[in-house]
DNA sequence: GTTCATGGTACACCTACCGC
DNA sequence: GCGGTAGGTGTACCATGAAC
């Protein structure tokens, strides 16, 4: 297979050495404009395309960053990725993205592939059930790692959200609307983020001396289908909760769809609060009350943290960054309406 | 098992020129 | 003649697969 033109070809066509071509391509001020123009014209005429692999070969330094994300069907992560890609691109890095769909097996495979690709660093939102030991293993590869959204202990750079505070805030809002029977639709067991979100909900209920029935904590998939399941479960309860705090906007949007299908309206039949403030949240019917932590800001901070790690030497290594954004509640129609007194029907 | 080829970079080095 | 600077050149080097 014939490969494309190289800097050797350009050098021959322009009548200079390949070193000069390389300097021109790097826009070095050492080459005078007339020579540089001649080289650029030769490159254009030959249809030259920069060979990044060869550059990495000599430089021993990759300019590719791996991004391993657990759920790309969640718009929050798409917003996060856009921000990460933007910051890394500005710093001269390209990104290699992989989606694990919450599968540990897929995650293992893509991490091996990223390592084979010689990525310079990794930004990762681990799949559910990822053991904390994985972070140490990745770090032992000599690759800087920044976790987003899902912490794995204090020894790893982590950019996330104060989930406990956020879910307490969401629950407080519903209590302020007069609700006393409030359900939680999310992941019941196991993982740090799920525990924090559930704990925030429970702490706010406890703060107001409100009891929590065991079946009010509804274990559903973190998807719109999960939200639909949660509504069916809630309307089977007697007496039923009058409000629900959802693990994320995906679940909350499923709740709104199912209420709509049943001919009921969120805010009136059931107050609904989500989390993430995805773009769609303000366009649902009714618009969704949700927690906002700023995917764009979190992505920017994660990228900047990784870039800082890539530029520091082993002597001046800084302690792990642990940044947890304090979310705000964006109140929309889905959580305000007739309130608890009417919605608390059997 | 050894040698070679790959494509771009890094760096030591060279030449020409200028001012003093 | 010397030192400084601009504008370049030559070549070792990188990892790895193919060829010998």
CSV table of C-alpha atoms (C1' of nucleotides) in Angstrom, one decimal:
chain,number,residue,atom,x,y,z
A,1,UNK,CA,0.0,0.0,0.0
A,2,UNK,CA,1.4,3.4,-1.0
A,3,UNK,CA,1.5,5.9,1.8
A,4,UNK,CA,1.0,9.6,1.3
A,5,UNK,CA,3.7,12.2,0.8
A,6,UNK,CA,6.2,12.7,3.7
A,7,UNK,CA,8.2,15.7,4.8
A,8,UNK,CA,11.1,14.0,2.8
A,9,UNK,CA,9.0,14.5,-0.3
A,10,UNK,CA,8.2,18.1,0.6
A,11,UNK,CA,11.8,18.8,1.3
A,12,UNK,CA,12.8,17.4,-2.1
A,13,UNK,CA,10.1,19.4,-3.9
A,14,UNK,CA,10.9,22.6,-2.0
A,15,UNK,CA,14.7,22.2,-2.3
A,16,UNK,CA,15.3,22.3,1.5
A,17,UNK,CA,16.1,19.7,4.2
A,18,UNK,CA,13.5,17.7,6.0
A,19,UNK,CA,14.4,19.5,9.2
A,20,UNK,CA,13.5,22.8,7.6
A,21,UNK,CA,10.2,21.3,6.6
A,22,UNK,CA,9.6,20.2,10.1
A,23,UNK,CA,10.3,23.6,11.5
A,24,UNK,CA,8.0,25.3,8.9
A,25,UNK,CA,5.2,22.9,9.9
A,26,UNK,CA,5.7,23.9,13.5
A,27,UNK,CA,5.6,27.6,12.5
A,28,UNK,CA,9.1,28.1,13.9
A,29,UNK,CA,10.3,31.7,13.7
A,30,UNK,CA,13.8,30.4,12.7
A,31,UNK,CA,12.7,30.0,9.1
A,32,UNK,CA,12.3,33.1,7.0
A,33,UNK,CA,8.9,33.8,5.4
A,34,UNK,CA,10.0,33.2,1.8
A,35,UNK,CA,11.4,29.7,2.6
A,36,UNK,CA,8.3,28.9,4.7
A,37,UNK,CA,6.0,29.9,1.8
A,38,UNK,CA,7.9,27.7,-0.6
A,39,UNK,CA,7.6,24.7,1.8
A,40,UNK,CA,3.9,25.3,2.4
A,41,UNK,CA,3.3,25.5,-1.3
A,42,UNK,CA,5.1,22.2,-1.9
A,43,UNK,CA,3.1,20.6,0.9
A,44,UNK,CA,-0.2,21.9,-0.5
A,45,UNK,CA,0.7,20.7,-4.0
A,46,UNK,CA,1.6,17.2,-2.8
A,47,UNK,CA,-1.5,16.9,-0.6
A,48,UNK,CA,0.6,16.4,2.5
A,49,UNK,CA,-1.2,15.2,5.7
A,50,UNK,CA,0.6,15.4,9.1
A,51,UNK,CA,1.5,12.0,10.5
A,52,UNK,CA,0.9,12.2,14.2
A,53,UNK,CA,2.0,8.6,14.8
A,54,UNK,CA,5.5,9.4,13.6
A,55,UNK,CA,5.7,12.5,15.8
A,56,UNK,CA,4.7,10.4,18.8
A,57,UNK,CA,7.3,7.8,17.8
A,58,UNK,CA,10.1,10.3,18.0
A,59,UNK,CA,8.8,12.4,20.9
A,60,UNK,CA,7.9,9.5,23.1
A,61,UNK,CA,5.0,11.6,24.2
A,62,UNK,CA,1.4,11.0,23.0
A,63,UNK,CA,-1.0,13.8,22.4
A,64,UNK,CA,-4.0,11.6,22.7
A,65,UNK,CA,-6.2,11.7,25.8
A,66,UNK,CA,-8.6,8.8,26.5
A,67,UNK,CA,-12.1,9.4,27.7
A,68,UNK,CA,-14.0,6.5,29.1
A,69,UNK,CA,-17.6,7.3,29.8
A,70,UNK,CA,-20.2,5.0,31.5
A,71,UNK,CA,-23.3,6.3,29.8
A,72,UNK,CA,-23.4,8.3,26.6
A,73,UNK,CA,-27.2,8.0,26.3
A,74,UNK,CA,-27.3,10.4,29.2
A,75,UNK,CA,-27.2,14.0,27.7
A,76,UNK,CA,-25.3,15.2,30.9
A,77,UNK,CA,-22.3,13.2,29.8
A,78,UNK,CA,-22.5,14.5,26.3
A,79,UNK,CA,-22.4,18.1,27.6
A,80,UNK,CA,-19.5,17.1,29.8
A,81,UNK,CA,-17.6,15.5,26.9
A,82,UNK,CA,-18.0,18.6,24.7
A,83,UNK,CA,-16.4,20.7,27.4
A,84,UNK,CA,-13.6,18.3,27.9
A,85,UNK,CA,-12.9,18.0,24.2
A,86,UNK,CA,-12.9,21.7,23.8
A,87,UNK,CA,-10.3,22.4,26.5
A,88,UNK,CA,-8.0,19.5,25.4
A,89,UNK,CA,-8.2,20.6,21.8
A,90,UNK,CA,-7.1,24.1,22.7
A,91,UNK,CA,-4.1,22.6,24.5
A,92,UNK,CA,-3.1,20.6,21.4
A,93,UNK,CA,-4.5,17.2,22.4
A,94,UNK,CA,-6.9,15.0,20.5
A,95,UNK,CA,-9.4,12.8,22.3
A,96,UNK,CA,-10.2,9.1,22.0
A,97,UNK,CA,-13.6,8.3,23.4
A,98,UNK,CA,-15.1,5.0,24.6
A,99,UNK,CA,-18.5,4.2,26.0
A,100,UNK,CA,-18.8,1.3,28.5
A,101,UNK,CA,-22.6,1.3,28.9
A,102,UNK,CA,-22.0,0.4,32.6
A,103,UNK,CA,-20.3,-2.9,31.6
A,104,UNK,CA,-17.2,-3.8,33.6
A,105,UNK,CA,-16.2,-6.2,30.9
A,106,UNK,CA,-16.4,-3.4,28.2
A,107,UNK,CA,-14.6,-1.1,30.5
A,108,UNK,CA,-11.7,-3.5,31.0
A,109,UNK,CA,-11.5,-4.0,27.2
A,110,UNK,CA,-11.5,-0.3,26.4
A,111,UNK,CA,-8.9,0.5,29.1
A,112,UNK,CA,-6.6,-2.1,27.6
A,113,UNK,CA,-7.2,-0.6,24.2
A,114,UNK,CA,-6.5,3.0,25.5
A,115,UNK,CA,-3.2,1.7,27.0
A,116,UNK,CA,-2.2,0.1,23.7
A,117,UNK,CA,-2.9,3.4,22.0
A,118,UNK,CA,-0.4,5.0,24.3
A,119,UNK,CA,-2.7,7.7,25.6
A,120,UNK,CA,-1.1,10.5,27.5
A,121,UNK,CA,-3.8,10.6,30.1
A,122,UNK,CA,-7.3,9.3,31.0
A,123,UNK,CA,-10.5,11.0,32.0
A,124,UNK,CA,-13.0,8.4,33.2
A,125,UNK,CA,-16.4,8.1,34.6
A,126,UNK,CA,-16.2,4.5,35.9
A,127,UNK,CA,-18.9,1.9,35.3
A,128,UNK,CA,-21.1,0.9,38.2
A,129,UNK,CA,-19.4,-1.7,40.4
A,130,UNK,CA,-15.8,-0.7,39.4
A,131,UNK,CA,-13.5,-1.7,42.3
A,132,UNK,CA,-11.6,1.2,43.9
A,133,UNK,CA,-8.4,-0.8,43.2
A,134,UNK,CA,-8.7,-0.1,39.5
A,135,UNK,CA,-7.7,3.6,40.0
A,136,UNK,CA,-4.4,2.5,41.6
A,137,UNK,CA,-3.8,0.0,38.8
A,138,UNK,CA,-4.2,2.7,36.1
A,139,UNK,CA,-1.9,5.0,38.0
A,140,UNK,CA,0.7,2.3,38.1
A,141,UNK,CA,0.7,2.4,34.2
A,142,UNK,CA,2.2,5.9,34.6
A,143,UNK,CA,-0.8,7.5,33.0
A,144,UNK,CA,-2.5,10.4,34.8
A,145,UNK,CA,-6.1,9.7,35.7
A,146,UNK,CA,-8.9,12.1,36.4
A,147,UNK,CA,-12.2,10.7,37.5
A,148,UNK,CA,-15.4,12.5,36.8
A,149,UNK,CA,-18.7,12.2,38.7
A,150,UNK,CA,-17.9,8.9,40.3
A,151,UNK,CA,-15.2,9.0,43.1
A,152,UNK,CA,-12.9,6.0,43.8
A,153,UNK,CA,-11.2,7.1,47.0
A,154,UNK,CA,-9.2,10.1,48.1
A,155,UNK,CA,-6.0,9.2,46.3
A,156,UNK,CA,-7.2,10.0,42.8
A,157,UNK,CA,-8.0,13.3,41.1
A,158,UNK,CA,-11.8,13.6,41.2
A,159,UNK,CA,-14.1,16.1,39.8
A,160,UNK,CA,-17.7,15.6,40.9
A,161,UNK,CA,-20.7,17.0,42.6
A,162,UNK,CA,-21.7,17.2,46.3
A,163,UNK,CA,-24.5,14.8,45.8
A,164,UNK,CA,-25.5,14.5,49.4
A,165,UNK,CA,-26.0,18.3,49.7
A,166,UNK,CA,-27.9,18.4,46.3
A,167,UNK,CA,-30.4,15.7,47.1
A,168,UNK,CA,-31.0,17.2,50.6
A,169,UNK,CA,-31.7,20.5,48.8
A,170,UNK,CA,-34.1,18.8,46.4
A,171,UNK,CA,-35.9,17.1,49.2
A,172,UNK,CA,-36.1,20.3,51.3
A,173,UNK,CA,-37.7,22.0,48.3
A,174,UNK,CA,-40.4,19.4,48.2
A,175,UNK,CA,-41.0,19.5,51.9
A,176,UNK,CA,-41.2,23.3,51.5
A,177,UNK,CA,-44.0,22.7,49.0
A,178,UNK,CA,-46.0,20.8,51.7
A,179,UNK,CA,-45.0,17.3,50.8
A,180,UNK,CA,-44.5,14.8,53.6
A,181,UNK,CA,-44.5,11.5,51.7
A,182,UNK,CA,-41.6,11.7,49.3
A,183,UNK,CA,-40.2,8.8,47.3
A,184,UNK,CA,-36.6,8.3,45.9
A,185,UNK,CA,-36.3,6.7,42.5
A,186,UNK,CA,-32.8,5.5,41.8
A,187,UNK,CA,-30.2,3.0,42.7
A,188,UNK,CA,-30.9,1.4,46.0
A,189,UNK,CA,-27.6,-0.3,46.8
A,190,UNK,CA,-24.0,-0.4,46.3
A,191,UNK,CA,-22.3,2.5,44.8
A,192,UNK,CA,-20.8,5.8,46.1
A,193,UNK,CA,-22.9,8.2,44.1
A,194,UNK,CA,-26.1,6.3,44.7
A,195,UNK,CA,-25.4,6.2,48.4
A,196,UNK,CA,-24.6,9.9,48.6
A,197,UNK,CA,-27.8,10.8,46.7
A,198,UNK,CA,-30.0,8.5,48.8
A,199,UNK,CA,-28.3,9.8,52.0
A,200,UNK,CA,-29.0,13.4,51.1
A,201,UNK,CA,-32.7,12.5,50.6
A,202,UNK,CA,-32.8,10.6,53.9
A,203,UNK,CA,-31.0,13.3,55.9
A,204,UNK,CA,-33.5,16.0,54.8
A,205,UNK,CA,-36.4,13.7,55.7
A,206,UNK,CA,-34.9,13.0,59.1
A,207,UNK,CA,-34.2,16.7,59.6
A,208,UNK,CA,-37.9,17.3,59.4
A,209,UNK,CA,-38.8,14.2,61.4
A,210,UNK,CA,-40.5,12.7,58.4
A,211,UNK,CA,-40.7,8.9,58.3
A,212,UNK,CA,-39.5,7.1,55.2
A,213,UNK,CA,-41.3,3.8,54.3
A,214,UNK,CA,-39.0,1.2,53.0
A,215,UNK,CA,-40.8,0.9,49.6
A,216,UNK,CA,-40.5,4.6,49.0
A,217,UNK,CA,-36.9,4.0,48.0
A,218,UNK,CA,-37.5,2.5,44.6
A,219,UNK,CA,-34.7,0.6,42.9
A,220,UNK,CA,-35.0,1.3,39.2
A,221,UNK,CA,-32.6,1.4,36.2
A,222,UNK,CA,-31.1,4.9,35.7
A,223,UNK,CA,-33.0,5.4,32.5
A,224,UNK,CA,-36.4,6.8,31.3
A,225,UNK,CA,-37.7,3.2,31.5
A,226,UNK,CA,-36.7,3.2,35.2
A,227,UNK,CA,-38.7,6.4,35.7
A,228,UNK,CA,-41.8,4.8,34.1
A,229,UNK,CA,-41.4,1.8,36.5
A,230,UNK,CA,-41.1,4.2,39.4
A,231,UNK,CA,-44.4,5.9,38.6
A,232,UNK,CA,-46.2,2.5,38.3
A,233,UNK,CA,-44.7,1.5,41.7
A,234,UNK,CA,-45.7,4.8,43.4
A,235,UNK,CA,-49.3,4.6,42.1
A,236,UNK,CA,-49.6,1.0,43.5
A,237,UNK,CA,-48.8,2.3,47.0
A,238,UNK,CA,-51.6,3.1,49.5
A,239,UNK,CA,-51.3,5.7,50.7
A,240,UNK,CA,-48.9,6.8,48.0
A,241,UNK,CA,-46.0,9.3,48.0
A,242,UNK,CA,-47.0,12.7,46.6
A,243,UNK,CA,-43.5,13.6,45.4
A,244,UNK,CA,-40.5,11.9,44.0
A,245,UNK,CA,-36.8,12.8,43.9
A,246,UNK,CA,-35.2,11.1,40.9
A,247,UNK,CA,-31.6,9.9,40.6
A,248,UNK,CA,-31.1,11.9,37.4
A,249,UNK,CA,-33.0,13.7,34.6
A,250,UNK,CA,-33.2,10.5,32.6
A,251,UNK,CA,-35.3,8.9,35.3
A,252,UNK,CA,-37.3,12.1,35.9
A,253,UNK,CA,-38.1,12.4,32.2
A,254,UNK,CA,-39.4,8.8,32.3
A,255,UNK,CA,-41.6,9.7,35.2
A,256,UNK,CA,-43.0,12.7,33.3
A,257,UNK,CA,-43.8,10.5,30.3
A,258,UNK,CA,-45.5,7.8,32.3
A,259,UNK,CA,-47.6,10.4,34.2
A,260,UNK,CA,-48.6,11.9,30.8
A,261,UNK,CA,-49.5,8.4,29.5
A,262,UNK,CA,-51.7,8.0,32.6
A,263,UNK,CA,-53.4,11.3,31.8
A,264,UNK,CA,-51.9,12.9,34.9
A,265,UNK,CA,-49.7,16.0,35.2
A,266,UNK,CA,-46.4,16.3,37.1
A,267,UNK,CA,-46.6,18.9,39.8
A,268,UNK,CA,-50.3,18.2,40.3
A,269,UNK,CA,-50.6,14.4,40.6
A,270,UNK,CA,-46.9,13.9,41.6
A,271,UNK,CA,-44.2,16.5,42.2
A,272,UNK,CA,-41.0,15.5,40.4
A,273,UNK,CA,-37.4,16.7,40.8
A,274,UNK,CA,-34.5,15.5,38.7
A,275,UNK,CA,-30.8,15.9,38.7
A,276,UNK,CA,-28.3,17.2,36.0
A,277,UNK,CA,-30.3,20.0,34.3
A,278,UNK,CA,-29.8,18.5,30.9
A,279,UNK,CA,-30.8,20.7,27.9
A,280,UNK,CA,-34.1,18.8,27.6
A,281,UNK,CA,-35.2,19.5,31.2
A,282,UNK,CA,-36.6,23.0,30.4
A,283,UNK,CA,-38.4,21.7,27.3
A,284,UNK,CA,-40.4,18.8,29.0
A,285,UNK,CA,-44.1,19.1,29.7
A,286,UNK,CA,-44.2,20.4,32.3
A,287,UNK,CA,-40.7,21.8,32.5
A,288,UNK,CA,-38.6,19.8,35.0
A,289,UNK,CA,-37.3,21.0,38.3
A,290,UNK,CA,-33.8,19.7,38.6
A,291,UNK,CA,-30.4,20.1,40.3
A,292,UNK,CA,-27.8,22.0,38.3
A,293,UNK,CA,-24.0,21.5,38.9
A,294,UNK,CA,-22.8,22.6,35.4
A,295,UNK,CA,-21.5,19.9,33.1
A,296,UNK,CA,-19.6,22.5,31.1
A,297,UNK,CA,-17.8,23.7,34.2
A,298,UNK,CA,-17.1,20.2,35.5
A,299,UNK,CA,-15.7,19.2,32.1
A,300,UNK,CA,-13.5,22.2,32.0
A,301,UNK,CA,-12.1,21.6,35.5
A,302,UNK,CA,-11.5,17.9,34.7
A,303,UNK,CA,-9.5,18.8,31.6
A,304,UNK,CA,-7.5,21.5,33.3
A,305,UNK,CA,-6.7,19.1,36.2
A,306,UNK,CA,-5.4,16.5,33.7
A,307,UNK,CA,-3.4,19.1,31.7
A,308,UNK,CA,-1.8,20.2,35.0
A,309,UNK,CA,-0.8,16.6,35.8
A,310,UNK,CA,0.7,16.2,32.3
A,311,UNK,CA,2.9,19.2,32.7
A,312,UNK,CA,4.1,18.6,36.2
A,313,UNK,CA,7.4,16.8,37.0
A,314,UNK,CA,7.6,13.9,39.5
A,315,UNK,CA,9.4,16.2,41.9
A,316,UNK,CA,6.7,18.8,42.2
A,317,UNK,CA,3.7,16.4,42.1
A,318,UNK,CA,0.7,18.0,43.8
A,319,UNK,CA,-1.7,16.2,46.1
A,320,UNK,CA,-4.9,14.7,44.6
A,321,UNK,CA,-7.5,17.2,43.5
A,322,UNK,CA,-10.9,16.5,45.1
A,323,UNK,CA,-13.4,19.0,43.6
A,324,UNK,CA,-17.1,18.6,44.3
A,325,UNK,CA,-19.4,21.3,42.9
A,326,UNK,CA,-22.2,22.5,45.1
A,327,UNK,CA,-25.4,22.1,43.0
A,328,UNK,CA,-28.2,24.6,42.8
A,329,UNK,CA,-31.9,23.8,42.4
A,330,UNK,CA,-33.6,25.1,39.2
A,331,UNK,CA,-37.2,25.2,40.1
A,332,UNK,CA,-39.7,24.7,37.3
A,333,UNK,CA,-43.3,23.6,37.1
A,334,UNK,CA,-42.8,19.8,37.7
A,335,UNK,CA,-42.4,20.3,41.4
A,336,UNK,CA,-44.9,23.0,42.1
A,337,UNK,CA,-48.6,22.8,41.7
A,338,UNK,CA,-51.5,21.6,43.8
A,339,UNK,CA,-49.2,20.4,46.5
A,340,UNK,CA,-49.4,17.6,49.0
A,341,UNK,CA,-52.8,18.0,50.5
A,342,UNK,CA,-54.6,17.1,47.2
A,343,UNK,CA,-52.0,14.8,45.7
A,344,UNK,CA,-51.9,12.6,48.8
A,345,UNK,CA,-54.8,10.5,47.6
A,346,UNK,CA,-54.9,6.8,48.2
B,1,DG,C1',18.9,-13.4,15.6
B,2,DT,C1',20.1,-9.3,13.1
B,3,DT,C1',19.3,-5.6,10.0
B,4,DC,C1',16.6,-2.3,7.9
B,5,DA,C1',12.9,0.9,7.0
B,6,DT,C1',9.4,3.9,8.6
B,7,DG,C1',8.3,9.7,9.4
B,8,DG,C1',9.0,13.4,12.2
B,9,DT,C1',11.6,15.8,16.1
B,10,DA,C1',15.4,17.5,18.8
B,11,DC,C1',19.6,19.3,19.0
B,12,DA,C1',24.4,20.1,17.9
B,13,DC,C1',26.5,22.2,14.5
B,14,DC,C1',27.5,25.1,10.2
B,15,DT,C1',27.7,29.2,7.1
B,16,DA,C1',26.9,33.9,6.1
B,17,DC,C1',26.5,38.3,7.5
B,18,DC,C1',26.9,42.3,10.4
B,19,DG,C1',28.8,45.6,13.8
B,20,DC,C1',32.4,46.8,16.6
C,1,DG,C1',39.5,39.1,14.3
C,2,DC,C1',35.7,38.4,17.3
C,3,DG,C1',31.1,37.7,19.0
C,4,DG,C1',26.3,37.6,18.1
C,5,DT,C1',22.5,36.4,15.2
C,6,DA,C1',19.7,34.5,11.4
C,7,DG,C1',18.8,30.8,8.7
C,8,DG,C1',19.5,26.8,7.9
C,9,DT,C1',21.7,21.4,7.8
C,10,DG,C1',22.8,16.6,9.4
C,11,DT,C1',21.8,12.9,12.0
C,12,DA,C1',20.6,10.2,16.2
C,13,DC,C1',16.6,8.7,17.9
C,14,DC,C1',12.0,6.5,18.8
C,15,DA,C1',9.0,1.2,18.5
C,16,DT,C1',8.0,-2.3,15.7
C,17,DG,C1',7.2,-5.3,11.9
C,18,DA,C1',9.2,-7.2,7.7
C,19,DA,C1',12.9,-9.1,5.4
C,20,DC,C1',16.9,-11.6,5.4
